[in-house]
């Protein structure tokens, strides 16, 4: 059974499918669901960079609408831009 849970965080609606989706119990204490999801998306972006995808492709693949916002968020999380990460991990 899958149920949809609607959570309102900072005025932003987030729909989460509970059931076959991630267990909410895995979210670290003190972390908002939004931050948890963004971190998961950014970790997936790192994997895609390692596989040779470019920033423009990854931006859309991980759910960002704007490339500059993706780069800014990535840099805030990992202290380097996606391209710098990619060149360091060749």
Tab-separated table of C-alpha atoms in Angstrom:
chain	number	residue	atom	x	y	z
A	1	UNK	CA	0.000	0.000	0.000
A	2	UNK	CA	1.274	3.448	-0.895
A	3	UNK	CA	-0.078	6.587	0.726
A	4	UNK	CA	0.808	10.146	-0.128
A	5	UNK	CA	1.742	12.404	2.757
A	6	UNK	CA	1.683	16.145	2.202
A	7	UNK	CA	4.114	18.127	4.301
A	8	UNK	CA	4.251	21.895	4.334
A	9	UNK	CA	7.689	23.247	5.103
A	10	UNK	CA	8.522	26.930	4.839
A	11	UNK	CA	5.430	27.513	2.717
A	12	UNK	CA	6.499	24.834	0.227
A	13	UNK	CA	4.354	21.755	-0.366
A	14	UNK	CA	6.236	18.487	-0.566
A	15	UNK	CA	4.483	15.281	-1.537
A	16	UNK	CA	6.094	12.095	-0.277
A	17	UNK	CA	4.868	8.677	-1.234
A	18	UNK	CA	5.091	6.426	1.793
A	19	UNK	CA	5.225	2.714	1.242
A	20	UNK	CA	7.699	1.779	-1.461
A	21	UNK	CA	9.568	5.045	-0.959
A	22	UNK	CA	12.335	5.833	1.507
A	23	UNK	CA	11.523	5.041	5.120
A	24	UNK	CA	11.024	8.286	7.013
A	25	UNK	CA	12.796	6.663	9.984
A	26	UNK	CA	16.102	6.912	8.054
A	27	UNK	CA	16.086	10.716	8.142
A	28	UNK	CA	18.628	11.872	10.751
A	29	UNK	CA	17.195	13.623	13.798
A	30	UNK	CA	17.303	17.384	13.398
A	31	UNK	CA	17.278	17.223	9.590
A	32	UNK	CA	14.246	18.466	7.714
A	33	UNK	CA	12.814	16.290	4.988
A	34	UNK	CA	13.684	18.987	2.448
A	35	UNK	CA	17.357	19.032	3.490
A	36	UNK	CA	17.461	15.234	3.453
A	37	UNK	CA	16.032	15.059	-0.061
A	38	UNK	CA	18.372	17.786	-1.358
A	39	UNK	CA	21.380	15.966	0.123
A	40	UNK	CA	20.271	12.710	-1.558
A	41	UNK	CA	19.904	14.544	-4.882
A	42	UNK	CA	23.349	16.115	-4.533
A	43	UNK	CA	24.959	12.769	-3.705
A	44	UNK	CA	23.320	11.343	-6.817
A	45	UNK	CA	24.701	14.321	-8.768
A	46	UNK	CA	28.223	13.417	-7.592
A	47	UNK	CA	27.700	9.884	-8.877
A	48	UNK	CA	26.525	11.248	-12.233
A	49	UNK	CA	29.598	13.506	-12.428
A	50	UNK	CA	31.792	10.455	-11.803
A	51	UNK	CA	30.000	8.698	-14.671
A	52	UNK	CA	30.824	11.533	-17.086
A	53	UNK	CA	27.584	13.489	-17.318
A	54	UNK	CA	27.878	17.262	-17.655
A	55	UNK	CA	26.407	19.844	-15.278
A	56	UNK	CA	23.584	20.821	-17.622
A	57	UNK	CA	22.409	17.202	-17.925
A	58	UNK	CA	22.720	16.553	-14.197
A	59	UNK	CA	20.811	19.711	-13.277
A	60	UNK	CA	17.667	18.312	-14.873
A	61	UNK	CA	18.320	14.685	-13.900
A	62	UNK	CA	18.429	15.481	-10.178
A	63	UNK	CA	15.431	17.800	-10.290
A	64	UNK	CA	16.829	21.327	-10.312
A	65	UNK	CA	15.146	23.785	-12.682
A	66	UNK	CA	18.047	26.216	-12.808
A	67	UNK	CA	21.685	25.347	-13.479
A	68	UNK	CA	23.075	28.245	-11.423
A	69	UNK	CA	20.940	27.234	-8.424
A	70	UNK	CA	22.194	23.660	-8.747
A	71	UNK	CA	25.835	24.838	-8.858
A	72	UNK	CA	25.293	27.140	-5.866
A	73	UNK	CA	23.629	24.364	-3.836
A	74	UNK	CA	26.328	21.833	-4.783
A	75	UNK	CA	29.071	24.293	-3.788
A	76	UNK	CA	27.387	25.025	-0.458
A	77	UNK	CA	27.199	21.295	0.344
A	78	UNK	CA	30.623	20.157	-0.926
A	79	UNK	CA	32.721	23.368	-0.842
A	80	UNK	CA	33.476	23.163	-4.568
A	81	UNK	CA	31.632	23.549	-7.829
A	82	UNK	CA	30.477	20.469	-9.729
A	83	UNK	CA	33.105	21.047	-12.424
A	84	UNK	CA	35.878	21.334	-9.829
A	85	UNK	CA	34.637	18.090	-8.249
A	86	UNK	CA	34.621	16.437	-11.667
A	87	UNK	CA	38.177	17.534	-12.470
A	88	UNK	CA	39.480	16.400	-9.057
A	89	UNK	CA	37.921	12.950	-9.445
A	90	UNK	CA	39.049	12.020	-12.947
